[in-house]
Amino acid sequence: MTQAIELQSVTRRFRNDNALEDVTLAVPDGAICGLLGRNGAGKTTVMSLISGQDRPTTGRVLVDGDDPFENEAVLSSISFVRDNQRYPDDYFLHHVLSIAPAFAPHWDGELAAELVEGFRLPRKPAIRKFSRGQLSAVAIVLGLASRAPVTLLDEPYLGLDATARGLFHDLLLRDLGRHPRTLLLSTHLIDESDSLFDHVVLMDRGRVVLRAEAEEARRVAMCVSGVADAVQAFCADYPVLRSHSIGGLRTSTVTGRLDDDARSRAATLGVQLKGASLQDLAVAYGSGDSLQDSSKEGISA
Amino acid sequence: MNGIQAATRLHLTKKNMTFGVPVQIVGLVAVISALIALIIWRAGGTPGSAEWITGARSNGGMAFGLLGFLVYLGVQSIATTFPFALTLGSTRKAFVGGTLVWAAVTSAYLAVIYAVLLLVELATDHWFASVYIFDVYYLGTGDLLILLPTVFLGSLSALTIGALFGASWARFGNRGPVFLGAGLAIGLLGLLALVLPSITGSVLDGFRLWWLAVAAVVIIAVSAVMTLLLLRSAVVR
Amino acid sequence: MFTGDNPIYQQLAARIADDIVAGTYAEDAAVPSSNDFATFLHMNPATAGKALNVLVEQGVLYKKRGVGMFVAPGARSQLLKQRRADFPQQFVHPLIREARAVGIEPPELAQMIKEEYIP
């Protein structure tokens, strides 16, 4: 399978901080890839680099095998609206809708109109005065109606109500079915989008901590909970990513397959066991205490 | 559509900003000029007298009234539009090219507006009331061939200098315009210090208007190149 | 919608199989496409496709090129046979385990089943 997006040992330093540290990842052609992690994990920076809005300090970024920076052909095949996108002064929705087709060769005006109506985006106030949810909706309109072969959606759920999230999923999947493309979707609200992904990349503090096919990722870890002593006994054999105690109760997320061995061990010790969801994994990697743990080194399934 | 065309269209989406607001400002300045003429007349001036005409033709309102707005327009053409242009998928090069084309279109539009209004002014014997708005010294004293390049190059200079300040902000944040302004001021003073001693009466006598035109073209070219260089390394965060 | 215990494609395949057994999809009738399932269930289209392919491999569905997927003749009885075969593992074993744990002897258990079975 050819790779639509590749980052090879990419480091991005800004004046005071390292936004990305030795990031390597690949998104296959036609994949729906989740870019997961807490706020500040480096998700937007990754997308910025892919779309040529930014350049790596070291390392290589490739889109369809080419460097996207100042590359007109590649850039016209990418759609990326950042979560804190700025629009020109005094811009209204109709300005956005009238100019976007000039840059997006595959633009679908009907889909754009359907999305605008579904999200109930107002024509009147300037975009500067839009609410968080309305800004997310504008970004979704641009992202989906562009039909860009490489589509990057940056935190599309911010501020969207449940109806709007449902509409987003409906139209996203309907349109992907008709016009397949490569999709990279960043979010820190993972349960919402879990079943959309076939690939996931999990980031924490500028590093990739997990990249895998989604089915694999859902099986790299498990959550064990119960009386603290029993949970600790269970954890003796597994690398612990994160533990959380309240009173005498304890929940731990550990790497390891949820297999018959694990099940019978859990039954013997009297602890509850379940497979770790992507959300559980993200929480485990994103919590500070696992940093000191040697198992913090990235896992690759 | 090629990239420069698309970037030009991006600026032209806000038609009112490019084509409407400048005309409104021109109208406002014209009204103020007429009011000033009225005041001078009420104060005892004689419309049509040689003294009146000399005074009225020194009216710089129309020559400088738009400058502030044009510089602002130039600043926003980069500062708030650059991030959106990149989001749409423009290259930095095409964006600067499109911005330059848009600035030229805007300047040409203004030159034509000025020219038409000058012709009306001349045809109506200065609005039937000896009100000199476009037939002024700064704009060539009624000479269309001077007014057209003056307005075009003047507007384009204001827009590209504004764009340069916008680019310095996009590249360096708040420090950008401060350092650029300071740098330009120091450079200008240095140039004056170098050149002033050698300006003698004979040089001044030899002064030709086209010197200014050449200076404007140089300013426009240098601003555009510096804008591109600044944006080449600007990132959106 | 999906639980964390089994891969999503297996859960969807099982759900479609259940629907065939229940008669929702008759033999030789079309089942929804992978894109339909993806849109309806808000899931990954490739994963939905994988579920359908698993059923094709088992002979439960068959493909018509360019038309879609259909329930194979005999699929229902095949699936019923499979479910019967799985019955002890899936249902009887847990039942016995729990009966042992709470001390229900086989005659008592048999009696309970009889009473439940004949309403």
XYZ file of C-alpha atoms in Angstrom:
657
model
C 0.000 0.000 0.000
C 1.433 3.407 -0.883
C 1.648 6.079 1.778
C -0.366 9.258 1.336
C 1.401 10.958 4.229
C 4.816 10.294 5.694
C 6.800 11.986 8.423
C 10.367 10.735 8.792
C 12.153 11.590 12.054
C 10.589 15.017 12.137
C 11.614 17.440 14.849
C 10.130 20.911 15.076
C 11.641 23.395 17.496
C 10.189 26.770 18.229
C 12.052 29.458 20.090
C 11.297 28.142 23.542
C 9.965 24.666 23.156
C 10.162 21.470 21.173
C 6.811 21.080 19.538
C 7.733 17.781 17.916
C 10.508 15.380 18.801
C 11.600 12.712 16.311
C 8.140 12.015 14.939
C 7.835 9.204 12.430
C 4.478 8.195 11.072
C 2.783 7.100 7.885
C -0.823 7.208 6.731
C -1.629 4.782 3.902
C -3.557 5.901 0.868
C -7.285 5.832 1.567
C -6.931 5.340 5.316
C -9.023 7.037 7.964
C -6.431 7.764 10.587
C -7.039 9.157 14.053
C -4.390 11.535 15.377
C -4.988 11.309 19.092
C -3.592 12.967 22.154
C -4.152 15.698 24.693
C -4.170 19.388 23.934
C -0.601 20.445 23.261
C 0.533 16.967 22.226
C 1.617 18.312 18.820
C -1.344 17.263 16.654
C -1.903 20.642 15.003
C 1.839 21.054 14.409
C 1.902 17.708 12.588
C -0.959 18.851 10.354
C 0.689 22.215 9.803
C 3.789 20.447 8.507
C 1.803 18.110 6.263
C 0.006 21.059 4.680
C 3.192 23.075 4.130
C 2.109 25.830 6.484
C 5.186 25.032 8.535
C 8.549 23.374 7.918
C 10.348 20.821 10.069
C 13.534 21.839 11.869
C 14.950 18.443 10.916
C 13.513 15.404 9.182
C 11.312 14.976 6.143
C 7.629 15.435 5.417
C 6.171 13.786 2.322
C 2.691 13.917 0.826
C 2.254 11.446 -2.017
C 6.020 11.179 -2.021
C 6.643 14.913 -2.425
C 7.647 17.745 -0.125
C 4.475 19.847 0.276
C 6.278 23.121 1.101
C 5.584 25.682 -1.659
C 4.514 22.829 -3.908
C 1.426 23.996 -5.774
C 0.427 20.572 -7.118
C 0.646 18.906 -3.713
C -1.009 21.786 -1.862
C -4.028 21.727 -4.133
C -4.575 18.106 -3.119
C -4.607 18.914 0.619
C -7.312 20.418 2.777
C -6.429 21.646 6.259
C -8.310 24.095 8.452
C -6.615 24.508 11.829
C -8.637 24.463 15.021
C -7.915 28.155 15.656
C -8.138 29.199 12.002
C -7.993 32.960 11.329
C -10.104 34.471 8.575
C -9.505 37.797 6.805
C -10.963 40.951 8.391
C -14.686 41.413 7.782
C -15.103 37.959 6.283
C -18.578 36.475 6.054
C -19.570 32.892 5.334
C -20.415 33.706 1.719
C -16.866 35.013 1.195
C -15.486 31.649 2.286
C -17.894 29.724 0.085
C -17.182 31.867 -2.961
C -13.393 31.696 -2.771
C -12.835 28.071 -1.715
C -13.609 26.587 -5.177
C -10.840 28.730 -6.714
C -8.323 26.720 -4.700
C -10.036 23.317 -4.502
C -10.250 21.615 -7.899
C -12.695 18.977 -6.618
C -14.994 21.401 -4.743
C -18.637 20.279 -4.452
C -20.959 23.230 -3.998
C -24.011 21.073 -3.327
C -22.318 19.263 -0.479
C -21.176 22.614 0.920
C -24.746 23.936 0.774
C -26.084 20.785 2.433
C -23.562 21.106 5.260
C -24.223 24.827 5.743
C -27.928 24.125 6.033
C -27.478 21.095 8.278
C -25.213 22.988 10.663
C -27.554 26.007 10.443
C -24.626 28.311 9.766
C -25.844 31.929 9.719
C -25.163 34.214 6.779
C -25.234 37.318 8.842
C -22.660 37.997 11.511
C -19.027 38.191 10.397
C -17.098 34.956 10.949
C -15.141 36.765 13.667
C -18.330 36.659 15.745
C -19.052 32.948 15.233
C -19.268 30.641 18.236
C -16.777 27.822 18.743
C -19.229 25.288 17.322
C -19.952 27.460 14.294
C -16.235 27.848 13.607
C -15.857 24.066 13.749
C -18.752 23.755 11.324
C -17.140 26.179 8.847
C -13.957 24.108 9.030
C -15.953 20.926 8.362
C -17.685 22.535 5.367
C -14.288 23.471 3.904
C -12.764 20.112 4.781
C -15.489 17.930 3.294
C -16.663 19.993 0.302
C -13.056 20.404 -0.898
C -12.982 16.642 -1.575
C -9.220 16.936 -1.254
C -7.394 13.615 -1.763
C -5.615 14.328 1.529
C -8.037 15.808 4.050
C -6.881 16.925 7.491
C -9.582 17.651 10.068
C -8.245 19.369 13.175
C -10.407 18.846 16.275
C -13.649 18.891 14.262
C -15.823 18.223 17.323
C -14.964 21.351 19.314
C -18.189 23.002 20.372
C -20.434 20.865 18.153
C -23.701 19.732 19.726
C -24.827 16.111 19.492
C -27.026 16.734 16.435
C -24.184 18.428 14.599
C -21.766 15.625 15.474
C -24.241 13.096 14.083
C -24.677 15.127 10.914
C -20.909 15.408 10.549
C -20.485 11.636 10.780
C -23.402 10.990 8.425
C -22.133 13.260 5.682
C -18.471 12.387 6.222
C -19.089 8.670 5.772
C -21.601 9.086 2.961
C -19.166 11.270 1.019
C -16.155 9.086 1.783
C -18.113 6.167 0.364
C -18.699 8.007 -2.885
C -15.340 9.761 -3.094
C -12.701 7.874 -1.129
C -9.792 9.920 0.133
C -7.157 9.839 2.840
C -8.394 11.337 6.080
C -6.379 12.360 9.107
C -8.596 13.467 11.975
C -7.166 14.878 15.181
C -9.168 14.818 18.363
C -8.871 14.550 22.093
C -12.515 13.358 22.334
C -11.807 9.843 21.220
C -14.914 7.874 22.166
C -16.852 10.069 19.758
C -14.883 8.908 16.743
C -13.342 5.616 17.854
C -15.149 3.371 15.360
C -14.322 5.680 12.414
C -10.631 4.857 12.367
C -8.743 2.114 10.623
C -5.399 3.543 11.765
C -4.403 5.519 14.813
C -1.420 7.593 15.876
C -1.280 8.490 19.552
C 0.883 11.439 20.560
C 2.024 12.822 23.874
C 4.208 15.877 24.451
C 5.463 16.037 20.894
C 6.254 12.350 20.564
C 4.473 9.466 18.899
C 3.726 6.905 21.615
C 1.656 4.498 19.528
C 0.963 3.969 15.869
C -0.970 0.983 14.680
C -3.981 -0.269 12.820
C -6.992 0.573 14.922
C -7.970 -3.070 15.538
C -4.456 -3.732 16.799
C -4.407 -0.619 18.926
C -7.595 -1.685 20.662
C -5.803 -4.862 21.737
C -2.444 -3.578 22.966
C -3.640 -2.836 26.464
C -6.239 -3.672 29.079
C -7.793 -2.067 32.089
C -7.891 -3.944 35.353
C -9.816 -2.716 38.351
C -10.768 -3.892 41.805
C -9.331 -4.042 45.320
C -5.928 -2.358 45.300
C -3.912 -5.377 46.486
C -5.462 -7.713 43.937
C -4.978 -5.229 41.127
C -1.353 -4.777 42.101
C -0.882 -8.525 42.155
C -2.347 -8.771 38.671
C -0.090 -5.971 37.435
C 3.082 -7.726 38.569
C 3.369 -9.440 35.190
C 2.480 -6.495 32.974
C 4.021 -3.098 32.219
C 1.748 -0.537 33.880
C 0.896 2.565 31.875
C -1.230 4.295 34.445
C -2.799 3.649 37.807
C -5.530 5.451 39.583
C -6.631 4.801 43.165
C -9.559 5.916 45.220
C -9.787 4.607 48.762
C -8.937 0.910 48.644
C -9.924 0.608 44.973
C -7.564 0.783 42.087
C -7.694 0.847 38.302
C -4.617 0.182 36.228
C -4.063 0.282 32.487
C -1.422 -2.236 31.465
C 0.018 -3.251 28.128
C -0.696 -6.819 27.164
C -3.226 -8.922 25.286
C -6.582 -9.650 26.828
C -6.186 -13.411 26.327
C -7.388 -16.489 28.209
C -4.362 -16.363 30.505
C -5.190 -12.833 31.511
C -8.854 -13.726 31.959
C -8.225 -16.689 34.208
C -5.650 -14.728 36.229
C -8.207 -11.962 36.691
C -10.851 -14.504 37.727
C -8.507 -16.045 40.277
C -7.580 -12.680 41.780
C -11.172 -11.438 41.649
C -10.487 -8.307 39.591
C -12.440 -6.860 36.675
C -10.762 -6.942 33.317
C -11.618 -5.236 30.034
C -9.820 -4.337 26.848
C -8.487 -0.796 26.851
C -10.325 1.418 24.371
C -8.442 4.020 22.376
C -9.722 6.580 24.855
C -8.316 4.526 27.753
C -4.983 4.319 25.956
C -4.886 8.049 25.316
C -5.679 8.777 28.950
C -3.023 6.312 30.064
C -0.323 7.827 27.863
C -1.448 11.359 28.494
C -1.259 11.214 32.272
C 1.885 12.510 33.856
C 2.703 9.599 36.141
C 3.434 7.163 33.347
C 6.314 9.398 32.272
C 8.638 8.044 34.945
C 7.743 4.520 33.904
C 10.267 2.799 31.693
C 7.383 1.273 29.740
C 6.700 4.784 28.497
C 8.842 4.066 25.469
C 6.627 3.918 22.423
C 4.931 0.705 21.504
C 4.277 -0.248 17.953
C 1.796 -2.960 17.195
C -7.023 28.144 -12.112
C -3.465 29.214 -11.661
C -2.229 30.106 -8.208
C -1.685 33.821 -8.736
C -5.156 34.253 -10.254
C -6.698 32.395 -7.345
C -4.823 34.526 -4.804
C -5.930 37.672 -6.637
C -9.516 36.478 -6.441
C -9.069 35.827 -2.742
C -8.399 39.535 -2.183
C -11.213 40.510 -4.508
C -13.842 38.515 -2.576
C -14.293 41.539 -0.336
C -15.451 43.783 -3.165
C -16.686 46.524 -0.898
C -13.298 46.886 0.793
C -11.473 47.151 -2.522
C -13.926 49.117 -4.616
C -16.517 50.633 -2.290
C -14.739 52.076 0.720
C -12.092 54.057 -1.241
C -14.843 55.785 -3.235
C -16.658 56.613 -0.007
C -13.480 58.169 1.362
C -12.958 60.121 -1.878
C -16.521 61.391 -1.567
C -15.978 62.407 2.033
C -12.765 64.291 1.203
C -14.557 66.031 -1.678
C -17.344 67.180 0.638
C -14.803 68.470 3.159
C -12.921 70.327 0.400
C -16.160 71.960 -0.714
C -16.976 72.939 2.858
C -13.540 74.513 3.284
C -14.066 76.478 0.069
C -17.399 77.636 1.478
C -15.777 78.778 4.711
C -13.053 80.684 2.847
C -15.682 82.339 0.661
C -17.737 83.333 3.733
C -14.534 84.689 5.284
C -14.180 87.069 2.405
C -12.283 85.205 -0.306
C -13.095 86.001 -3.922
C -13.847 82.869 -5.918
C -11.951 82.815 -9.194
C -9.336 85.362 -8.205
C -5.684 84.440 -8.756
C -5.143 84.323 -5.001
C -8.157 82.041 -4.552
C -6.959 79.634 -7.209
C -3.433 79.407 -5.790
C -4.809 78.645 -2.363
C -7.391 76.147 -3.571
C -4.888 74.271 -5.707
C -2.702 73.693 -2.671
C -5.475 71.467 -1.277
C -3.737 68.194 -0.469
C -6.878 66.417 0.719
C -7.373 64.275 -2.343
C -3.679 63.461 -2.668
C -3.217 62.278 0.915
C -6.710 61.533 2.214
C -6.639 57.908 1.061
C -3.098 57.125 2.195
C -4.026 55.953 5.674
C -6.743 53.667 4.395
C -4.541 52.264 1.635
C -1.763 51.452 4.095
C -4.318 49.693 6.331
C -5.677 47.823 3.317
C -2.132 46.763 2.453
C -1.433 45.589 6.013
C -4.587 43.469 6.218
C -4.025 42.069 2.726
C -1.176 40.121 4.303
C -1.631 40.089 8.060
C -5.100 38.568 8.285
C -5.288 37.023 4.824
C -2.005 35.099 4.759
C -3.096 32.342 7.193
C -6.336 31.824 5.278
C -4.515 31.796 1.924
C -2.261 28.990 3.171
C -5.299 27.150 4.485
C -6.868 27.310 1.044
C -3.680 25.778 -0.350
C -1.930 28.774 -1.876
C 1.848 28.794 -2.092
C 3.559 31.751 -0.471
C 4.925 32.814 -3.847
C 1.534 32.734 -5.568
C -0.007 34.576 -2.629
C 2.505 37.430 -2.852
C 2.052 37.506 -6.627
C -1.724 37.625 -6.276
C -1.490 40.327 -3.639
C 0.645 42.425 -6.001
C -1.811 41.935 -8.879
C -4.714 42.863 -6.603
C -2.857 45.977 -5.390
C -2.209 46.976 -9.010
C -5.879 46.443 -9.900
C -6.959 48.538 -6.915
C -4.490 51.310 -7.793
C -5.548 51.339 -11.445
C -9.189 51.509 -10.366
C -8.452 54.502 -8.145
C -6.460 56.215 -10.911
C -9.420 55.835 -13.261
C -11.872 57.160 -10.628
C -9.629 60.172 -10.021
C -9.239 60.757 -13.766
C -12.981 60.649 -14.402
C -13.677 63.007 -11.519
C -10.939 65.370 -12.714
C -12.531 65.470 -16.154
C -15.912 66.221 -14.585
C -14.308 68.942 -12.462
C -12.726 70.551 -15.497
C -15.887 70.238 -17.598
C -18.041 71.854 -14.894
C -15.612 74.716 -14.364
C -14.688 73.365 -10.952
C -18.135 72.246 -9.882
C -19.606 75.638 -10.896
C -18.156 77.141 -7.741
C -14.394 77.335 -8.093
C -13.992 74.296 -5.854
C -10.617 72.716 -6.597
C -10.578 69.090 -5.563
C -8.738 67.158 -8.268
C -7.258 70.043 -10.227
C -4.544 70.579 -7.600
C -0.762 70.915 -7.625
C -0.117 67.509 -6.038
C -2.092 65.775 -8.778
C -0.612 67.585 -11.772
C -2.714 70.742 -11.865
C -5.322 69.329 -14.212
C -2.884 67.346 -16.364
C -4.376 63.881 -16.852
C -1.020 62.437 -17.901
C 0.436 63.405 -14.563
C -2.590 62.546 -12.433
C -2.903 58.980 -13.744
C 0.647 57.779 -12.937
C 0.696 59.800 -9.717
C -2.438 58.191 -8.321
C -1.512 54.741 -9.622
C 2.057 54.711 -8.314
C 1.137 56.539 -5.106
C -1.634 54.045 -4.271
C 0.490 51.065 -5.214
C 3.338 52.351 -3.009
C 0.985 52.771 -0.055
C -0.498 49.295 -0.544
C 2.851 47.528 -0.948
C 4.407 49.339 2.016
C 1.363 48.338 4.063
C 1.744 44.773 2.801
C 5.396 44.799 3.847
C 4.415 45.802 7.380
C 1.773 43.069 7.357
C 4.392 40.548 6.263
C 6.778 41.635 9.013
C 3.970 40.969 11.486
C 3.175 37.581 9.968
C 6.853 36.652 10.214
C 7.964 38.145 13.529
C 4.747 38.928 15.389
C 4.458 42.228 17.212
C 8.187 42.890 17.033
C 8.075 42.811 13.238
C 6.448 46.155 12.452
C 8.380 47.868 15.280
C 11.744 46.789 13.939
C 10.747 47.330 10.322
C 9.521 50.871 11.127
C 12.665 51.665 13.101
C 14.852 50.168 10.371
C 13.147 52.173 7.650
C 13.384 55.396 9.656
C 17.088 54.883 10.349
C 17.729 53.949 6.730
C 15.878 57.010 5.476
C 17.735 59.363 7.827
C 21.038 57.774 6.856
C 20.215 58.261 3.200
C 19.330 61.904 3.785
C 22.556 62.462 5.708
C 24.480 61.011 2.798
C 22.629 62.787 0.068
C 21.696 66.155 1.543
C 25.172 67.768 1.454
C 25.470 67.031 -2.233
C 22.087 68.542 -3.088
C 22.908 71.926 -4.476
C 20.801 74.470 -6.235
C 21.713 73.086 -9.600
C 20.441 69.606 -8.679
C 17.174 71.047 -7.427
C 16.778 73.077 -10.596
C 17.305 69.903 -12.584
C 14.585 68.045 -10.611
C 12.143 66.258 -12.844
C 8.840 64.661 -11.843
C 9.873 61.322 -13.304
C 12.474 61.028 -10.549
C 9.573 60.502 -8.151
C 8.059 57.908 -10.475
C 11.344 55.989 -10.513
C 11.534 56.244 -6.714
C 7.976 54.871 -6.429
C 8.746 51.956 -8.736
C 11.833 51.149 -6.665
C 9.812 51.316 -3.423
C 7.134 49.035 -4.865
C 9.653 46.512 -6.163
C 11.688 46.443 -2.959
C 8.542 46.102 -0.818
C 7.254 43.221 -2.909
C 10.562 41.348 -2.797
C 10.936 41.890 0.954
C 7.338 40.757 1.476
C 8.073 37.527 -0.372
C 11.296 36.967 1.581
C 9.508 37.512 4.905
C 6.610 35.219 4.014
C 8.927 32.507 2.667
C 9.984 31.814 6.233
C 6.719 32.737 7.939
C 4.746 29.921 9.543
C 1.210 29.870 10.774
C 0.748 28.791 14.374
C -22.930 0.495 19.700
C -19.812 -1.684 19.682
C -18.213 -3.144 22.781
C -14.517 -3.321 23.465
C -14.281 -7.088 23.772
C -14.167 -8.283 20.172
C -12.852 -6.595 17.038
C -15.509 -4.352 15.536
C -15.622 -6.253 12.252
C -16.429 -9.474 14.127
C -19.207 -7.747 16.016
C -20.731 -6.444 12.800
C -20.404 -9.841 11.083
C -22.147 -11.463 14.041
C -24.909 -8.887 13.915
C -25.532 -9.466 10.196
C -25.493 -13.227 10.782
C -28.068 -12.806 13.561
C -30.253 -10.781 11.197
C -30.059 -13.518 8.573
C -31.068 -16.155 11.115
C -33.915 -13.923 12.289
C -35.080 -13.612 8.687
C -34.408 -9.881 8.312
C -32.456 -10.667 5.160
C -34.002 -13.484 3.132
C -31.936 -15.812 1.017
C -30.837 -14.251 -2.277
C -31.854 -10.848 -0.933
C -29.324 -8.009 -0.983
C -27.654 -6.880 2.235
C -26.630 -3.217 2.654
C -23.248 -2.240 1.196
C -20.218 -1.592 3.334
C -20.699 2.141 2.757
C -24.313 1.888 3.875
C -23.280 0.099 7.047
C -20.469 2.601 7.599
C -22.769 5.594 7.252
C -25.581 4.048 9.241
C -23.410 2.809 12.096
C -20.862 5.664 11.950
C -18.022 3.270 11.503
C -15.013 2.814 9.281
C -15.978 1.697 5.732
C -12.967 -0.630 5.482
C -13.965 -2.291 8.748
C -17.532 -2.736 7.485
C -16.120 -4.214 4.272
C -14.027 -6.615 6.310
C -17.144 -7.825 8.142
C -18.901 -8.517 4.842
C -15.832 -10.291 3.470
C -15.672 -12.545 6.517
C -19.248 -13.611 5.748
C -18.383 -14.131 2.075
C -15.492 -16.380 3.101
C -17.843 -18.395 5.303
C -20.181 -18.801 2.342
C -22.967 -16.887 4.059
C -22.920 -14.051 1.517
C -22.014 -13.981 -2.153
C -20.878 -11.101 -4.343
C -22.404 -10.002 -7.613
C -19.913 -7.835 -9.397
C -21.018 -4.234 -9.564
C -24.335 -5.013 -7.866
C -23.581 -5.859 -4.258
C -23.708 -8.613 -1.679
C -26.484 -11.173 -1.347
C -27.459 -13.818 1.172
C -26.331 -17.204 -0.087
C -28.910 -19.969 -0.515
C -28.759 -22.190 2.523
C -27.061 -19.482 4.570
C -29.744 -19.526 7.232
C -29.526 -23.250 7.888
C -25.729 -23.063 7.796
C -25.742 -20.299 10.401
C -28.286 -22.161 12.522
C -26.061 -25.242 12.451
C -23.107 -23.109 13.475
C -25.040 -21.539 16.336
C -26.172 -24.947 17.540
C -22.576 -26.107 17.477
C -21.517 -23.051 19.466
C -24.339 -23.432 21.968
C -22.538 -25.514 24.608
C -19.465 -23.299 24.607
C -21.370 -20.020 24.552
C -24.274 -20.740 26.851
C -24.054 -24.060 28.664
C -20.528 -23.636 30.025
C -21.190 -20.273 31.670
C -24.453 -21.618 33.017
C -22.775 -24.623 34.597
C -19.928 -22.492 35.956
C -22.382 -20.180 37.681
C -24.507 -23.127 38.911
C -21.413 -24.685 40.494
C -20.392 -21.392 42.032
C -23.715 -20.959 43.818
C -24.190 -24.679 44.554
C -27.072 -25.650 42.295
C -27.025 -29.418 41.723
C -27.752 -30.896 38.240
C -31.287 -32.178 39.052
C -32.289 -28.780 40.408
C -30.764 -27.071 37.354
C -32.594 -29.424 34.989
C -35.837 -28.691 36.794
C -35.294 -24.920 36.473
C -34.580 -25.224 32.755
C -37.690 -27.316 32.231
C -39.862 -24.752 34.024
C -38.360 -21.868 32.052
C -38.652 -23.707 28.747
C -42.347 -24.662 29.035
C -44.204 -21.518 29.851
